[in-house]
Short mmCIF file of C-alpha atoms in Angstrom, two decimals:
data_model
loop_
_atom_site.label_atom_id
_atom_site.label_comp_id
_atom_site.label_asym_id
_atom_site.label_seq_id
_atom_site.Cartn_x
_atom_site.Cartn_y
_atom_site.Cartn_z
CA MET I 559 -5.28 -26.48 1.44
CA LEU I 560 -1.92 -25.21 2.67
CA LEU I 561 -1.81 -22.61 -0.11
CA LEU I 562 -5.36 -21.52 0.78
CA VAL I 563 -4.38 -20.81 4.37
CA TYR I 564 -1.17 -19.11 3.20
CA GLY I 565 -3.02 -16.77 0.84
CA PHE I 566 -5.72 -15.79 3.31
CA THR I 567 -3.18 -15.32 6.10
CA VAL I 568 -1.31 -12.73 4.06
CA TYR I 569 -4.58 -11.10 3.01
CA SER I 570 -5.97 -10.97 6.56
CA ILE I 571 -2.82 -9.18 7.72
CA PHE I 572 -3.39 -6.70 4.89
CA LEU I 573 -6.98 -6.24 6.09
CA LEU I 574 -5.92 -5.54 9.67
CA ILE I 575 -3.25 -3.00 8.76
CA ARG I 576 -5.32 -1.27 6.06
CA VAL I 577 -8.42 -0.96 8.24
CA GLY I 578 -6.23 0.20 11.12
CA GLU I 579 -4.71 2.92 8.93
CA LEU I 580 -8.13 4.04 7.69
CA HIS I 581 -9.37 4.50 11.27
CA ASP I 582 -6.03 5.46 12.87
CA LEU I 583 -6.23 2.44 15.18
CA HIS I 584 -3.07 0.49 15.92
CA SER I 585 -3.93 -2.61 17.92
CA TYR I 586 -6.12 -5.66 17.53
CA GLU I 587 -8.18 -4.80 20.60
CA ALA I 588 -8.64 -1.17 19.49
CA LEU I 589 -10.12 -2.33 16.18
CA ALA I 590 -12.43 -4.72 18.00
CA LEU I 591 -13.65 -2.03 20.40
CA SER I 592 -14.12 0.71 17.81
CA LEU I 593 -15.63 -1.29 14.95
CA VAL I 594 -17.61 -4.02 16.71
CA GLY I 595 -18.05 -3.12 20.37
CA PRO I 596 -16.91 -3.81 23.94
CA PHE I 597 -17.92 -7.47 23.76
CA SER I 598 -15.70 -7.99 20.72
CA LYS I 599 -12.77 -6.44 22.54
CA LYS I 600 -13.25 -8.78 25.49
CA LEU I 601 -13.69 -11.75 23.16
CA SER I 602 -10.55 -10.96 21.17
CA SER I 603 -8.56 -10.48 24.39
CA ILE I 604 -9.79 -13.82 25.73
CA LEU I 605 -8.97 -15.56 22.46
CA ILE I 606 -5.46 -14.07 22.36
CA VAL I 607 -4.78 -15.05 25.97
CA THR I 608 -6.21 -18.54 25.42
CA PHE I 609 -4.15 -18.99 22.27
CA CYS I 610 -0.88 -17.88 23.90
CA TRP I 611 -1.44 -19.97 27.03
CA GLY I 612 -2.55 -22.93 24.90
CA VAL I 613 0.69 -22.72 22.95
CA ALA I 614 2.54 -22.86 26.27
CA VAL I 615 0.66 -26.07 27.10
CA MET I 616 1.59 -27.45 23.69
CA TYR I 617 5.28 -26.72 24.28
CA VAL I 618 5.23 -28.78 27.48
CA VAL I 619 3.50 -31.64 25.63
CA VAL I 620 6.12 -31.45 22.86
CA MET I 621 8.88 -31.50 25.45
CA GLY I 622 7.36 -34.71 26.79
CA ASP I 623 7.66 -36.17 23.28
CA PHE I 624 11.37 -35.27 23.36
CA ILE I 625 11.99 -36.67 26.83
CA LYS I 626 10.36 -40.07 26.35
CA PRO I 627 12.72 -41.45 23.64
CA LEU I 628 15.74 -39.95 25.39
CA LEU I 629 14.84 -41.78 28.61
CA THR I 630 14.35 -44.98 26.64
CA ALA I 631 17.71 -44.59 24.89
CA ARG I 632 19.41 -44.17 28.27
CA HIS I 633 17.44 -47.12 29.76
CA LEU I 634 15.87 -44.82 32.35
CA HIS I 635 12.27 -45.32 31.25
CA ARG I 636 11.74 -47.99 33.93
CA TYR I 637 12.39 -45.42 36.64
CA VAL I 638 11.28 -42.15 35.08
CA GLY I 639 8.12 -42.09 32.97
CA ARG I 640 7.05 -39.46 30.47
CA ARG I 641 5.00 -37.43 32.96
CA LEU I 642 7.65 -37.50 35.67
CA GLY I 643 10.25 -36.48 33.10
CA MET I 644 8.05 -33.54 32.05
CA ILE I 645 7.64 -32.46 35.68
CA LEU I 646 11.38 -32.66 36.38
CA PHE I 647 12.36 -30.74 33.24
CA TRP I 648 9.68 -28.10 33.86
CA THR I 649 10.83 -27.69 37.48
CA CYS I 650 14.50 -27.33 36.57
CA VAL I 651 14.29 -25.31 33.34
CA MET I 652 10.95 -24.18 31.93
CA GLY I 653 9.38 -23.05 35.21
CA PRO I 654 12.27 -20.81 36.35
CA LEU I 655 12.44 -19.15 32.91
CA SER I 656 8.78 -18.16 33.29
CA LEU I 657 9.62 -16.15 36.41
CA LEU I 658 11.74 -13.68 34.44
CA ARG I 659 10.24 -10.20 34.16
CA GLN I 660 11.96 -9.24 30.92
CA VAL I 661 12.11 -11.07 27.61
CA ASN I 662 15.38 -9.39 26.51
CA SER I 663 17.50 -12.41 27.42
CA LEU I 664 15.37 -14.50 25.04
CA GLN I 665 15.36 -12.04 22.14
CA TYR I 666 17.12 -14.46 19.80
CA ALA I 667 14.56 -17.23 20.30
CA SER I 668 13.03 -16.65 16.87
CA ILE I 669 16.43 -17.01 15.16
CA VAL I 670 17.14 -20.21 17.08
CA GLY I 671 13.66 -21.48 16.24
CA SER I 672 14.12 -20.85 12.54
CA ALA I 673 17.51 -22.57 12.56
CA ALA I 674 16.08 -25.55 14.44
CA THR I 675 13.23 -25.90 11.96
CA LEU I 676 15.75 -25.91 9.12
CA LEU I 677 17.69 -28.62 10.96
CA LEU I 678 14.52 -30.69 11.30
CA ALA I 679 13.76 -30.32 7.60
CA ALA I 680 17.32 -31.30 6.72
CA ALA I 681 17.13 -34.32 9.04
CA LEU I 682 13.93 -35.49 7.37
CA VAL I 683 15.46 -35.12 3.91
CA LEU I 684 18.60 -37.05 4.92
CA HIS I 685 16.58 -39.77 6.62
CA THR I 686 14.32 -40.18 3.59
CA ILE I 687 17.29 -40.40 1.23
CA ASN I 688 19.09 -42.91 3.46
CA SER I 689 16.01 -45.10 3.96
CA ASN I 690 15.32 -45.12 0.20
CA PRO I 691 11.53 -45.50 0.56
CA THR I 692 9.12 -46.54 -2.19
CA LEU I 693 6.78 -43.66 -2.90
CA HIS I 694 4.06 -45.58 -4.72
CA HIS I 695 2.16 -46.15 -1.46
CA ILE I 696 1.70 -42.40 -0.87
CA PRO I 697 -1.68 -41.16 -2.18
CA LEU I 698 -1.48 -37.93 -4.16
CA VAL I 699 -4.85 -36.75 -2.83
CA ARG I 700 -6.64 -37.58 0.41
CA TRP I 701 -10.01 -36.32 1.54
CA ASP I 702 -11.08 -37.76 4.88
CA SER I 703 -11.50 -36.68 8.50
CA ASN I 704 -7.72 -36.49 8.95
CA SER I 705 -7.41 -34.22 5.92
CA LEU I 706 -10.09 -31.90 7.26
CA GLY I 707 -8.45 -31.96 10.67
CA SER I 708 -5.17 -30.84 9.13
CA LEU I 709 -6.81 -27.52 8.25
CA SER I 710 -6.83 -26.59 11.96
CA THR I 711 -3.15 -27.49 12.14
CA PHE I 712 -2.36 -25.26 9.17
CA VAL I 713 -4.29 -22.33 10.68
CA PHE I 714 -2.47 -22.78 13.98
CA SER I 715 0.89 -22.87 12.18
CA TYR I 716 0.22 -19.58 10.37
CA CYS I 717 -1.55 -17.65 13.15
CA CYS I 718 0.43 -14.42 13.65
CA GLN I 719 -2.28 -11.78 13.20
CA PRO I 720 -2.41 -10.71 16.88
CA VAL I 721 1.21 -9.47 16.68
CA ALA I 722 0.85 -7.80 13.27
CA PHE I 723 0.45 -4.30 14.73
CA SER I 724 3.50 -4.73 16.99
CA ILE I 725 5.62 -5.65 13.98
CA TYR I 726 4.12 -2.82 11.93
CA SER I 727 4.89 -0.23 14.62
CA GLU I 728 8.57 -1.26 14.65
CA MET I 729 8.93 -1.51 10.86
CA LYS I 730 11.21 0.98 9.14
CA ASP I 731 9.38 3.10 6.54
CA ALA I 732 6.15 1.34 7.48
CA SER I 733 3.35 1.19 4.92
CA VAL I 734 0.49 -1.15 4.13
CA ARG I 735 2.26 -2.30 0.97
CA ARG I 736 5.55 -2.91 2.77
CA MET I 737 3.81 -4.82 5.56
CA SER I 738 1.92 -6.97 3.05
CA LEU I 739 5.17 -7.76 1.24
CA CYS I 740 6.85 -8.67 4.52
CA ALA I 741 3.95 -10.95 5.45
CA GLY I 742 3.98 -12.57 2.02
CA ILE I 743 7.70 -13.36 2.11
CA SER I 744 7.63 -14.55 5.73
CA MET I 745 4.64 -16.82 5.20
CA LEU I 746 6.10 -18.12 1.93
CA THR I 747 9.24 -19.14 3.80
CA CYS I 748 7.09 -21.00 6.33
CA THR I 749 5.13 -22.63 3.50
CA VAL I 750 8.28 -23.96 1.85
CA LEU I 751 9.44 -25.44 5.17
CA TYR I 752 6.03 -26.99 5.81
CA VAL I 753 5.94 -28.55 2.35
CA VAL I 754 9.47 -29.96 2.68
CA THR I 755 8.95 -31.39 6.17
CA GLY I 756 5.48 -32.68 5.28
CA PHE I 757 6.51 -34.39 2.05
CA PHE I 758 9.70 -35.98 3.32
CA GLY I 759 8.06 -36.91 6.62
CA VAL I 760 5.29 -38.83 4.86
CA ALA I 761 7.76 -40.26 2.34
CA ALA I 762 9.88 -41.65 5.18
CA PHE I 763 7.17 -42.81 7.58
CA GLY I 764 3.99 -43.10 5.50
CA ASP I 765 0.81 -43.77 7.49
CA GLU I 766 2.93 -44.13 10.63
CA THR I 767 3.68 -40.40 10.66
CA LYS I 768 2.77 -39.01 14.10
CA PRO I 769 1.41 -35.55 15.00
CA ASN I 770 4.90 -34.65 16.24
CA VAL I 771 7.18 -36.02 13.53
CA LEU I 772 10.14 -36.07 15.91
CA SER I 773 8.39 -38.94 17.69
CA ASN I 774 9.02 -41.00 14.56
CA PHE I 775 12.74 -40.46 15.08
CA ALA I 776 12.66 -42.15 18.49
CA ASP I 777 14.25 -45.31 17.11
CA HIS I 778 16.91 -43.43 15.15
CA LEU I 779 18.69 -41.48 17.90
CA ASP I 780 21.95 -43.20 16.99
CA LYS I 781 22.19 -40.98 13.90
CA PRO I 782 24.01 -37.64 14.44
CA TYR I 783 21.61 -35.59 12.30
CA VAL I 784 18.65 -36.91 14.33
CA GLN I 785 20.41 -35.99 17.58
CA LEU I 786 21.06 -32.51 16.19
CA ALA I 787 17.40 -32.10 15.19
CA PHE I 788 16.25 -33.22 18.66
CA PHE I 789 18.68 -30.87 20.38
CA GLY I 790 17.72 -27.89 18.22
CA MET I 791 13.97 -28.33 18.67
CA ALA I 792 14.37 -28.94 22.41
CA ILE I 793 16.27 -25.65 22.78
CA THR I 794 13.64 -23.87 20.68
CA VAL I 795 10.73 -25.15 22.75
CA THR I 796 12.52 -24.30 25.98
CA MET I 797 13.18 -20.71 24.89
CA ALA I 798 9.74 -20.23 23.35
CA PHE I 799 7.82 -21.42 26.43
CA PRO I 800 8.35 -18.28 28.57
CA ILE I 801 7.70 -16.06 25.53
CA THR I 802 4.15 -17.45 25.39
CA ILE I 803 3.75 -17.00 29.14
CA PHE I 804 4.79 -13.31 29.11
CA PRO I 805 1.86 -11.88 27.07
CA THR I 806 -0.60 -13.99 29.05
CA ARG I 807 0.90 -12.70 32.28
CA GLU I 808 0.72 -9.10 31.08
CA SER I 809 -2.95 -9.52 30.19
CA VAL I 810 -3.67 -10.78 33.71
CA VAL I 811 -1.68 -7.90 35.21
CA LEU I 812 -3.65 -5.36 33.14
CA ALA I 813 -6.91 -7.02 34.17
CA LEU I 814 -5.89 -6.48 37.80
CA GLY I 815 -5.69 -2.73 37.15
CA TYR I 816 -1.95 -2.20 36.76
CA THR I 817 -0.61 -0.04 33.91
CA GLU I 818 2.75 0.99 32.43
CA GLU I 819 2.61 4.13 34.60
CA SER I 820 1.76 2.05 37.68
CA PRO I 821 3.38 -1.35 37.09
CA ALA I 822 2.76 -4.44 39.18
CA PRO I 823 5.30 -5.27 41.91
CA PRO I 824 8.06 -7.59 40.65
CA LEU I 825 7.07 -10.35 43.07
CA LEU I 826 3.43 -10.26 41.90
CA SER I 827 4.40 -10.26 38.24
CA SER I 828 6.76 -13.20 38.66
CA GLY I 829 4.19 -15.01 40.79
CA ILE I 830 1.51 -14.70 38.11
CA GLY I 831 3.95 -16.00 35.50
CA GLY I 832 4.80 -18.94 37.73
CA VAL I 833 1.15 -19.81 38.33
CA LEU I 834 0.36 -19.66 34.61
CA ALA I 835 3.36 -21.86 33.82
CA PHE I 836 2.33 -24.34 36.52
CA LEU I 837 -1.22 -24.50 35.16
CA ALA I 838 0.25 -25.15 31.71
CA LEU I 839 2.22 -28.06 33.15
CA LEU I 840 -0.83 -29.53 34.91
CA THR I 841 -2.92 -29.29 31.76
CA SER I 842 -0.20 -30.82 29.58
CA LEU I 843 -0.03 -33.91 31.80
CA PHE I 844 -3.54 -34.87 30.69
CA VAL I 845 -3.26 -34.02 26.99
CA PRO I 846 -2.66 -37.24 24.98
CA ASN I 847 -0.88 -35.54 22.04
CA ILE I 848 -0.45 -32.19 20.32
CA ARG I 849 -3.15 -32.99 17.74
CA VAL I 850 -5.78 -32.22 20.40
CA LEU I 851 -4.30 -28.75 20.91
CA PHE I 852 -4.03 -28.15 17.16
CA ASP I 853 -7.77 -28.86 16.79
CA ILE I 854 -8.80 -26.52 19.60
CA LEU I 855 -6.26 -23.71 19.21
CA GLY I 856 -6.12 -23.77 15.42
CA GLY I 857 -9.78 -24.42 14.77
CA VAL I 858 -11.44 -22.16 17.34
CA CYS I 859 -8.89 -19.56 18.47
CA GLY I 860 -6.89 -19.49 15.24
CA GLY I 861 -9.96 -19.41 12.99
CA SER I 862 -11.34 -16.44 14.93
CA LEU I 863 -8.13 -14.44 15.31
CA SER I 864 -6.75 -15.18 11.85
CA PHE I 865 -9.79 -14.81 9.61
CA LEU I 866 -13.19 -14.29 11.25
CA LEU I 867 -12.38 -11.12 13.21
CA PRO I 868 -10.12 -9.44 10.58
CA GLY I 869 -12.84 -9.99 7.99
CA LEU I 870 -15.48 -8.71 10.40
CA PHE I 871 -13.48 -5.56 11.16
CA ALA I 872 -13.37 -4.69 7.46
CA ILE I 873 -17.06 -5.49 6.95
CA ARG I 874 -18.04 -3.30 9.91
CA SER I 875 -15.90 -0.38 8.76
CA GLU I 876 -17.90 2.39 7.11
CA LEU I 877 -14.75 3.28 5.16
CA TRP I 878 -14.44 -0.19 3.62
CA THR I 879 -16.65 0.48 0.63
CA ARG I 880 -16.60 -0.34 -3.05
CA GLU I 881 -15.87 3.29 -3.91
CA ARG I 882 -12.93 3.57 -1.52
CA VAL I 883 -11.19 0.17 -1.68
CA GLY I 884 -12.76 -1.49 -4.72
CA LEU I 885 -15.11 -4.43 -5.20
CA THR I 886 -12.28 -6.97 -4.97
CA HIS I 887 -11.42 -6.04 -1.40
CA VAL I 888 -15.08 -5.85 -0.36
CA VAL I 889 -15.56 -9.41 -1.60
CA GLY I 890 -12.20 -10.40 -0.09
CA ALA I 891 -13.27 -9.21 3.36
CA TRP I 892 -16.47 -11.27 3.15
CA ALA I 893 -14.52 -14.31 1.91
CA THR I 894 -12.08 -13.99 4.82
CA PHE I 895 -14.94 -13.73 7.31
CA ILE I 896 -16.78 -16.75 5.85
CA LEU I 897 -13.58 -18.79 5.85
CA GLY I 898 -13.09 -17.94 9.53
CA VAL I 899 -16.63 -19.06 10.39
CA GLY I 900 -16.09 -22.31 8.50
CA ILE I 901 -12.76 -23.04 10.19
CA CYS I 902 -14.21 -22.36 13.66
CA ALA I 903 -17.13 -24.71 12.98
CA LEU I 904 -14.89 -27.37 11.46
CA GLY I 905 -12.35 -27.13 14.28
CA THR I 906 -15.05 -27.45 16.94
CA TYR I 907 -16.61 -30.45 15.19
CA ASN I 908 -13.30 -32.17 14.51
CA SER I 909 -12.09 -31.68 18.08
CA PHE I 910 -15.34 -33.10 19.48
CA TYR I 911 -15.44 -35.98 16.99
CA THR I 912 -11.79 -36.97 17.34
CA ASN I 913 -11.50 -36.72 21.11
CA VAL I 914 -15.01 -37.61 22.29
CA ILE I 915 -16.89 -39.70 19.73
CA ALA I 916 -13.96 -41.54 18.14
CA GLY I 917 -12.17 -41.81 21.47
CA SER I 918 -15.13 -43.54 23.12
CA ALA I 919 -15.77 -45.87 20.18
#
């Protein structure tokens, strides 16, 4: 399933860039407007904003998962609960960062994030080796509601299509082939990390593995490599939070009628960022765990942005024909579109079933 999402992610990026080159269109929204219509442009904009803001909510939830075991380790959990800890950390750190107008000071967040993910993978490997688990209890194949739900998580983890054109515009010697190669290598790196963390996480914790695997390390904070993994991921989440607020803020600013030629006043821009960050905090206080966000963001927003709309753009293009691009790519566009429809339907069902039906049972 992971390889399926990997392959179609790379191919959907190819679809976006190739269709954009055929029509001389260089943004996600421009493709939506030109090839589908005004409604599609509004829908894609709403989905992108919802996805970015939803990720901001998820970061606050994840930070709560970090704070809780740290409070327990310091014997402060009797005085400061998880929610109060989230509010205090947001007020002192995450909230003020969201008021910044420029992202330049956070330009190395992706490097820090990659390093922190490597630290987490290394911590899982070390913990598994040290705990010497028996692997016979791990099923090689599972096919149940949790397995289907993991598809939304995979889609969320790979969703990068909305920023494909920004990367392409800054690429040296840009071409469709070069962009596809870049996407393939980048996504392959992510896949290797996901496989390593997934395998060793399950090997170490089995059926007790939680949606945020760092929560499983709560009782192992005495180990230096666990402390390092916690610290690295905490820094990553803190730096990534305002980066998800910025594009959402800019979308709101543009909706208010401001442009690059006539920018919004600094106070207004910072105020909008602060309000969005505060709403993310409020929402996160009532989200039980990140699995809920994976179902909604990955299944609905991710399925649409990653596969459904890129496939639809190619299908709607009068230049995407068998004579011009070949039968393989015509079929590939339809396959990408159908996969997107299926993921959206599955994500909606799984989110409703897991959080409404199963939760009330």
